[in-house]
mmCIF file of C-alpha atoms and ligand atoms in Angstrom:
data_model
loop_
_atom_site.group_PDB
_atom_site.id
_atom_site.type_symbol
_atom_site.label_atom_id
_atom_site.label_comp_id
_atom_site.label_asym_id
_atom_site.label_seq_id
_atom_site.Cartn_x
_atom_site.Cartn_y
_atom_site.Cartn_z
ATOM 1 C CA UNK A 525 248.524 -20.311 133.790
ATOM 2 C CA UNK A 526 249.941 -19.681 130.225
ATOM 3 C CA UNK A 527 247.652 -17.120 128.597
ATOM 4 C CA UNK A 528 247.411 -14.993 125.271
ATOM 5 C CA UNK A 529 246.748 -10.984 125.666
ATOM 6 C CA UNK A 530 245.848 -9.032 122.733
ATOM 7 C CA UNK A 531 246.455 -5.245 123.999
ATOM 8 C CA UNK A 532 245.393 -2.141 122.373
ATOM 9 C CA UNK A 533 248.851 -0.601 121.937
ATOM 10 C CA UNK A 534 248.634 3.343 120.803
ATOM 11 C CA UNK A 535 251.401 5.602 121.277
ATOM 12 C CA UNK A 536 249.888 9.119 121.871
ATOM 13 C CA UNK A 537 245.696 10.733 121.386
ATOM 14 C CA UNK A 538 246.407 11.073 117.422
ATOM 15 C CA UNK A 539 249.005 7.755 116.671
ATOM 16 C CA UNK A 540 246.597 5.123 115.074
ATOM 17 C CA UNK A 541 246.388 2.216 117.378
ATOM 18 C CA UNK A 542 246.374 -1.704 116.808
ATOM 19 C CA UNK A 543 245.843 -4.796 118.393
ATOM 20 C CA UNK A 544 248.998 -6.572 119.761
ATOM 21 C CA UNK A 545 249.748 -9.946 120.840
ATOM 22 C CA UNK A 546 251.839 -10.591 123.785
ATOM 23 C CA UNK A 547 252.417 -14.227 126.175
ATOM 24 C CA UNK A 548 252.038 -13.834 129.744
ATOM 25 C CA UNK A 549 253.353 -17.179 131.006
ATOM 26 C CA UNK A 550 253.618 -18.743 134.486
ATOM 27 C CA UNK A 551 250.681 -16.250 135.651
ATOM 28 C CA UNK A 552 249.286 -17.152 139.295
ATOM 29 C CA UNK A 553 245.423 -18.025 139.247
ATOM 30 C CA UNK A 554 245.461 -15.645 142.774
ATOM 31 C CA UNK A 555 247.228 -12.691 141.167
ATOM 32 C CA UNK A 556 244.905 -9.492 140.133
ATOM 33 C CA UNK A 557 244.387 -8.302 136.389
ATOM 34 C CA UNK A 558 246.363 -5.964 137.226
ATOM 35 C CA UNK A 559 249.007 -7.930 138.803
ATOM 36 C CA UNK A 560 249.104 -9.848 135.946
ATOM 37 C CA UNK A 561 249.469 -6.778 133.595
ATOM 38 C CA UNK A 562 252.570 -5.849 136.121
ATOM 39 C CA UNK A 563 254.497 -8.902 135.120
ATOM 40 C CA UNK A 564 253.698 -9.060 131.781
ATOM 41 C CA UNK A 565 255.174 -5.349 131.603
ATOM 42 C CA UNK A 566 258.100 -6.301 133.687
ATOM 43 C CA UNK A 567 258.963 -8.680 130.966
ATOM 44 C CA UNK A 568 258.685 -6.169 128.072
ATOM 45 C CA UNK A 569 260.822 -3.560 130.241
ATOM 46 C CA UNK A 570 263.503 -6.199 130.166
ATOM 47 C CA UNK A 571 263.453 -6.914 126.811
ATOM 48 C CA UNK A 572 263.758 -2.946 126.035
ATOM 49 C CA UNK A 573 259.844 -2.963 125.009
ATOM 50 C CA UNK A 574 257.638 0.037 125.971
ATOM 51 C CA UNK A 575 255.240 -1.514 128.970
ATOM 52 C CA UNK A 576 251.546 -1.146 128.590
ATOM 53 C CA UNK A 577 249.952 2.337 129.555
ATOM 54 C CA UNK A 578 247.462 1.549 131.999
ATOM 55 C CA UNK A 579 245.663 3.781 134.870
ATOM 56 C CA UNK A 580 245.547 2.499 138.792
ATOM 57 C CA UNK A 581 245.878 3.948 141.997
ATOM 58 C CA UNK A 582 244.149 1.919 145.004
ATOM 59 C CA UNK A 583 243.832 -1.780 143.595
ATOM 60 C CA UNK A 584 241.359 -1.569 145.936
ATOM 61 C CA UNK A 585 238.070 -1.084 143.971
ATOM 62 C CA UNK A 586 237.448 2.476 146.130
ATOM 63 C CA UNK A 587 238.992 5.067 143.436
ATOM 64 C CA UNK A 588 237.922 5.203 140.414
ATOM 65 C CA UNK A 589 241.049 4.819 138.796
ATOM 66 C CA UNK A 590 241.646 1.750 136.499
ATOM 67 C CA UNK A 591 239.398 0.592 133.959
ATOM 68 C CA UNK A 592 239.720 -0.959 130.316
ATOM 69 C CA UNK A 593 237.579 -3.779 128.864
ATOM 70 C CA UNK A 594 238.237 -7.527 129.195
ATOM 71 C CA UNK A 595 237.074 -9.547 126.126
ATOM 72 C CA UNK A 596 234.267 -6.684 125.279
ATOM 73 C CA UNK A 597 233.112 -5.898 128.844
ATOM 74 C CA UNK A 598 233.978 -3.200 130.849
ATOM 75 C CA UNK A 599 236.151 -4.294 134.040
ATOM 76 C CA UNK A 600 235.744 -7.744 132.737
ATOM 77 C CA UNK A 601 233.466 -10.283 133.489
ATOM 78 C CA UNK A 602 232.568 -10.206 137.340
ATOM 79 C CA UNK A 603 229.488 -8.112 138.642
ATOM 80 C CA UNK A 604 229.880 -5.306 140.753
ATOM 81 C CA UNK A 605 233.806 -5.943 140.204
ATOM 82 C CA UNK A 606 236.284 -3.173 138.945
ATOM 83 C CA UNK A 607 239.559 -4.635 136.966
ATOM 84 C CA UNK A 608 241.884 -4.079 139.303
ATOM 85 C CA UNK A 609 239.691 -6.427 141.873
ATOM 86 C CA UNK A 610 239.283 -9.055 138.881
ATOM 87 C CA UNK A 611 241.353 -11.897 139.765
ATOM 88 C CA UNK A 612 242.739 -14.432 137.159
ATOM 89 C CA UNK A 613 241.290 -17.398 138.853
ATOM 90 C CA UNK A 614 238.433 -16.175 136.326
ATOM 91 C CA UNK A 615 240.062 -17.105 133.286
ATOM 92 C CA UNK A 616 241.220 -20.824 131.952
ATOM 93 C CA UNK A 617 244.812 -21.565 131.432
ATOM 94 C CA UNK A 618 244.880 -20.992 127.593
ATOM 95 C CA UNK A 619 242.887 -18.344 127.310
ATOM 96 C CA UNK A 620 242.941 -15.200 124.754
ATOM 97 C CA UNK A 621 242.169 -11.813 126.688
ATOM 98 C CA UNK A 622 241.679 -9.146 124.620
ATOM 99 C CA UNK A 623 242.110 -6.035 126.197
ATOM 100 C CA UNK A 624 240.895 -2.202 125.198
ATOM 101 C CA UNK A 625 240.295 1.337 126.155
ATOM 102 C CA UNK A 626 237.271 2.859 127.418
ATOM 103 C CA UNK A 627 235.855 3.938 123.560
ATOM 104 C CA UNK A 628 233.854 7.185 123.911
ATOM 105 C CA UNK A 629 234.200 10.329 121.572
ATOM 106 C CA UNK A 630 234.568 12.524 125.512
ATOM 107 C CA UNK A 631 237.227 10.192 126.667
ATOM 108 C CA UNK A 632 240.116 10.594 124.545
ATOM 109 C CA UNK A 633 242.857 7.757 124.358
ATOM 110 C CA UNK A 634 246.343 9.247 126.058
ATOM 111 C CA UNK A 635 247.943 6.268 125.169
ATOM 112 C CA UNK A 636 247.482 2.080 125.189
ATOM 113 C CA UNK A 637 244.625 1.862 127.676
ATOM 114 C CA UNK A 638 244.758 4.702 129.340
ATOM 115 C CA UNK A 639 242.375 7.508 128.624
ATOM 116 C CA UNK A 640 241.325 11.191 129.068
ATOM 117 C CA UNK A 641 238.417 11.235 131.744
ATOM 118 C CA UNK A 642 239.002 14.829 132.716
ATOM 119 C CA UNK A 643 235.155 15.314 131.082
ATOM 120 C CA UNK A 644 233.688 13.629 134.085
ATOM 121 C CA UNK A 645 235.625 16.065 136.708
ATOM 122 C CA UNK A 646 234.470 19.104 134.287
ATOM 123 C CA UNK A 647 230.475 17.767 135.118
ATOM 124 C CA UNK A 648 231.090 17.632 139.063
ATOM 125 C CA UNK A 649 232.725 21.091 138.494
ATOM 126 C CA UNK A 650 229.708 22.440 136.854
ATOM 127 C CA UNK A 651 227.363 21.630 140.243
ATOM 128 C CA UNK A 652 227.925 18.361 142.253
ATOM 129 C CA UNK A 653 228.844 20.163 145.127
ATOM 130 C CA UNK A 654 226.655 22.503 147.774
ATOM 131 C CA UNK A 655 227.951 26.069 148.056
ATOM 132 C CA UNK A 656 225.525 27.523 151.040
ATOM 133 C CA UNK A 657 226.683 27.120 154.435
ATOM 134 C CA UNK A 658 225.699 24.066 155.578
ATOM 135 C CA UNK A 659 227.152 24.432 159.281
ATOM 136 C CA UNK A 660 229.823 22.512 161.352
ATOM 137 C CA UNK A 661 229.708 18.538 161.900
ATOM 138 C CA UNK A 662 227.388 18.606 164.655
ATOM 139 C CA UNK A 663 224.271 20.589 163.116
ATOM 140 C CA UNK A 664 224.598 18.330 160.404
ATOM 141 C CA UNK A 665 223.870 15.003 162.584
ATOM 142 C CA UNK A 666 221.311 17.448 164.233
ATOM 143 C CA UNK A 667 219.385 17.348 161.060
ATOM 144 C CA UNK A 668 217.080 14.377 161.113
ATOM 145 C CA UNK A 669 217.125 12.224 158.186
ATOM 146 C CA UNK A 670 215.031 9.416 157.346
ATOM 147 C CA UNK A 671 216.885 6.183 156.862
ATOM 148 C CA UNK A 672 215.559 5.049 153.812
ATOM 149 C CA UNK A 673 216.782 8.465 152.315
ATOM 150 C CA UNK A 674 219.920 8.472 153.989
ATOM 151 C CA UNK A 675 220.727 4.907 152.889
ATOM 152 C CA UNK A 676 219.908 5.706 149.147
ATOM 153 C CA UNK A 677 221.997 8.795 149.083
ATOM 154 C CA UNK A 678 224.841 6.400 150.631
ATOM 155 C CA UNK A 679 224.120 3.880 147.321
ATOM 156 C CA UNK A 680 224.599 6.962 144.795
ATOM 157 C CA UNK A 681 227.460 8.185 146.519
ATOM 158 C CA UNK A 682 229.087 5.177 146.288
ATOM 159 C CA UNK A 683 229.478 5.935 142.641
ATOM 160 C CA UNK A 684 233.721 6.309 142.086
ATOM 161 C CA UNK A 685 233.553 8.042 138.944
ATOM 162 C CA UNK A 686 235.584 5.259 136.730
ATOM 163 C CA UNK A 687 233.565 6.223 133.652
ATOM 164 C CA UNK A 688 232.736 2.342 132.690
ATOM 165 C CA UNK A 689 228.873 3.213 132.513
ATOM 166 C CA UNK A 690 230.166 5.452 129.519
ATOM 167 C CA UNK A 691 232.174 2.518 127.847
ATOM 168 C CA UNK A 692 229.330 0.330 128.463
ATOM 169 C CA UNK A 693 226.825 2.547 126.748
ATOM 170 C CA UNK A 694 226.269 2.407 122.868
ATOM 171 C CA UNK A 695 225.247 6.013 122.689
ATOM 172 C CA UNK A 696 228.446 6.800 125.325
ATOM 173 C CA UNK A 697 226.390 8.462 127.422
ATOM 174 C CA UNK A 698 227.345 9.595 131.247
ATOM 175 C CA UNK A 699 223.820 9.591 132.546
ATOM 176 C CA UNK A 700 224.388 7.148 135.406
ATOM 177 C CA UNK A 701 227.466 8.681 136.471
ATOM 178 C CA UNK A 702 225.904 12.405 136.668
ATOM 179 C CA UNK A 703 222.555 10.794 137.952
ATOM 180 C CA UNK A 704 225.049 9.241 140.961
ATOM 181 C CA UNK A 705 225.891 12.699 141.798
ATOM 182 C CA UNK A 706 222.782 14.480 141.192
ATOM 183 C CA UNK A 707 221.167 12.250 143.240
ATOM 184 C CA UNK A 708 223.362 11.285 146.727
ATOM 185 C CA UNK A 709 222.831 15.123 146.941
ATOM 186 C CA UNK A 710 219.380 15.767 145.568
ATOM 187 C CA UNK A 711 218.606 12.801 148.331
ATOM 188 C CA UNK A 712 219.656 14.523 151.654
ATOM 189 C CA UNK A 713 217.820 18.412 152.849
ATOM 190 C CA UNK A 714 221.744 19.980 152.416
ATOM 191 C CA UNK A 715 221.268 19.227 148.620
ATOM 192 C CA UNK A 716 218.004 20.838 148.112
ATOM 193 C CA UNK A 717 218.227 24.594 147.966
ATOM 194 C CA UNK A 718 220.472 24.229 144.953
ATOM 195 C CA UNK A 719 218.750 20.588 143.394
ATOM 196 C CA UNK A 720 217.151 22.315 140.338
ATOM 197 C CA UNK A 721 220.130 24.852 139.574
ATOM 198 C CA UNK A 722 222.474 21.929 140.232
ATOM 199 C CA UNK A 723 220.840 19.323 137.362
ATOM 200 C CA UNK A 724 220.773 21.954 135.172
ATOM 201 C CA UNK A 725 224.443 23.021 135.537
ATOM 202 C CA UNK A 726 225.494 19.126 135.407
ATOM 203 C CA UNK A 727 223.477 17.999 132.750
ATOM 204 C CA UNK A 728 224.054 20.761 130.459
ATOM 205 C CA UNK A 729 227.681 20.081 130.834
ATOM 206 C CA UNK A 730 227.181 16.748 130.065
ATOM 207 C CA UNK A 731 225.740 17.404 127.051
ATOM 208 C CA UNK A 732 228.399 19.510 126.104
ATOM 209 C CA UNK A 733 231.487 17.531 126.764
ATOM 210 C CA UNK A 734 229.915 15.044 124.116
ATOM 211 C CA UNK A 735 228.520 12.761 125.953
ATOM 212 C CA UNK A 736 225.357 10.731 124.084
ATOM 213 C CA UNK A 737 222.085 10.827 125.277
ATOM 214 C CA UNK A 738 220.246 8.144 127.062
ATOM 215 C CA UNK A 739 218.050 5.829 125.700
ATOM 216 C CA UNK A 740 217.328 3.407 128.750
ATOM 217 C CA UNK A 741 219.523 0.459 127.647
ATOM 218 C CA UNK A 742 221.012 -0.567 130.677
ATOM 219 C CA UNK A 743 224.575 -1.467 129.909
ATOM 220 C CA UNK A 744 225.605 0.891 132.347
ATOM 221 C CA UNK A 745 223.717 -0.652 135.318
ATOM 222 C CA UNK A 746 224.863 -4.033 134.543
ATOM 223 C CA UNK A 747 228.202 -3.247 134.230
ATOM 224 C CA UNK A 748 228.741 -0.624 136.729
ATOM 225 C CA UNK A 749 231.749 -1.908 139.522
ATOM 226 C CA UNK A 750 229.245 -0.137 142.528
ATOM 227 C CA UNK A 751 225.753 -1.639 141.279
ATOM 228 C CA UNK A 752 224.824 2.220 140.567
ATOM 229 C CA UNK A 753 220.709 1.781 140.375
ATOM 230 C CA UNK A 754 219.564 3.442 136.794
ATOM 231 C CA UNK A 755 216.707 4.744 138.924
ATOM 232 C CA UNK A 756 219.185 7.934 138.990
ATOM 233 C CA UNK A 757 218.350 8.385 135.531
ATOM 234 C CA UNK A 758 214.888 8.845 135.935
ATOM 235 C CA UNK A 759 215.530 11.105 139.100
ATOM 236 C CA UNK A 760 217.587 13.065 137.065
ATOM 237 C CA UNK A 761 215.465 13.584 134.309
ATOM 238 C CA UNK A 762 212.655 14.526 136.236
ATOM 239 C CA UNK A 763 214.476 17.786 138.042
ATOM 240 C CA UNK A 764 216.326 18.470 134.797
ATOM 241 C CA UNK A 765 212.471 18.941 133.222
ATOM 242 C CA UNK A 766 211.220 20.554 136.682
ATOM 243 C CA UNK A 767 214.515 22.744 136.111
ATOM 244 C CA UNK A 768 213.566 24.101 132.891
ATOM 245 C CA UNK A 769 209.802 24.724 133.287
ATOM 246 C CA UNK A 770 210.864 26.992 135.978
ATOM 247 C CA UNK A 771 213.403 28.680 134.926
ATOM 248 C CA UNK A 772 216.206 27.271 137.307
ATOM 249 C CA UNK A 773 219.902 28.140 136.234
ATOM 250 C CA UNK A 774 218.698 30.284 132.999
ATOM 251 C CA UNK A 775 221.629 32.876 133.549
ATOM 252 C CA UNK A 776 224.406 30.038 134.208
ATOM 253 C CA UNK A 777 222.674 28.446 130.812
ATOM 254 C CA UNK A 778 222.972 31.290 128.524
ATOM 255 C CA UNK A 779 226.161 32.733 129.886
ATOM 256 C CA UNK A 780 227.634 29.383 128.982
ATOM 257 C CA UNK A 781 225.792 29.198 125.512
ATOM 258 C CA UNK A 782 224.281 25.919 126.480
HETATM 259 S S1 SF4 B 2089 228.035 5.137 137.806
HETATM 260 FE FE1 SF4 B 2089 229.206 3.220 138.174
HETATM 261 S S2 SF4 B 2089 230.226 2.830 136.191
HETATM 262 FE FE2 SF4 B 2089 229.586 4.965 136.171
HETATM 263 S S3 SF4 B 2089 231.338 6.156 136.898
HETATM 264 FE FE3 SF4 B 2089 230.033 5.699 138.709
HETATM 265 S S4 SF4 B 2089 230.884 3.789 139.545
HETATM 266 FE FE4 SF4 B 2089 231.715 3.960 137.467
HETATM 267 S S1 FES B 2090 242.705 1.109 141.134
HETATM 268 FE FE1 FES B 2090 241.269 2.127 142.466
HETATM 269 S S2 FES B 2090 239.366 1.274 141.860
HETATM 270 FE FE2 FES B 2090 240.807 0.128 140.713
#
């Protein structure tokens, strides 16, 4: 296949960037996006051109890692598909790809099509974790839990935190990725003790690493690599209110002005 890319080429956070055009010719239709981005690099290295900046780490669709758009659409075109399990069989020989950054005021370009996604680590920091002692391996599988519960904590936690619900969204908001984690905990009886402090905590750093606010499109559902249900949302929103009529993680809240 003989194919047009137009990259988003930016040096560094505060160089203004621009659309570039570059050839990738003699691409296999069984090679990755990624793959494909490897050559097409490999080329420009030889020619004494800076390669295009882009994040991966498993190739495997388990990490989290990669992610830009493909023609408008966040890890391209397949559902439930991150880039770097995109194959090129999906495009026609021919083709234009135009290829971007995540866009979101909390997730800074570093450079080309990589960006800064250190906001959604500073959200898990704030509370998606349990800090009581929840005992060894074996009380925990002495601890009954319902399947259906069990099974829709395993769909949240399947979330891998690659921030394409935020690209997706027009207000850039990381409700579905902090609903992921709110809920595979909220879900099982290890997560409870600490469910209202914990939405709190998470949401109000949400809010404060600039994230927009939710208004139920469902861009980030559609597009999300794990099929991440937006049902989170509404779980979340539900102990965040429950969390504030009571009083739940006041102190943490003012002490961090939020
Ligand atoms: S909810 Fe889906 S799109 Fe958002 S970070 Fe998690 S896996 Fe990625
Ligand atoms: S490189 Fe790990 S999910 Fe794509």
């Amino acid at each position: 296949m003989n194919l047009t890319l137009r990259v988003w080429r930016q040096s560094s956070p505060a160089a203004p960037g621009r659309l570039v055009d570059y050839k990738a010719a003699d691409i296999s239709p069984d090679m990755s996006f990624l793959e494909m981005l490897d050559v097409v690099n490999e080329g420009l290295i030889k020619a004494g051109q800076d390669p295009i900046a882009f994040d991966s780490d498993c190739r495997e669709g388990i990490c989290g890692t990669c992610g830009c758009m493909v023609n408008g659409v966040a890890h391209g075109p397949d559902a439930d598909t991150t880039v770097c399990q995109l194959h090129m069989r999906r495009f026609k020989d021919g083709d234009t790809i135009v290829i971007e950054p995540w866009r979101a005021r909390a997730f800074p370009v570093l450079k080309d099509l990589v960006v800064d996604r250190s906001a959604l680590d500073r959200i898990v920091q704030a509370g998606g974790y349990t800090s009581i002692n929840v005992g060894s391996a074996p009380d925990g599988n002495a601890i009954l839990i319902a399947k259906a519960a069990s099974d829709e904590a395993m769909d949240y936690a399947q979330c891998i935190g690659c921030g394409a619900c935020v690209a997706s969204c027009k207000n850039a908001s990381a409700a579905l990725f902090t609903a992921a984690k709110v809920s595979h905990l909220a879900l099982l009886p290890q997560g409870q003790p600490e469910r209202l402090t914990r939405v709190r905590a998470m949401v109000d750093r949400m809010d404060a690493e600039g994230f927009g606010a939710c208004s139920n499109e469902g861009e980030c559902e559609a597009t999300c690599p794990k099929g991440i249900s937006i049902a989170g949302i509404a779980r979340m929103n539900r102990q965040y209110t429950a969390a504030v009529l009571s009083g739940a993680g006041d102190k943490k809240a003012a002490a961090s002005g939020d």
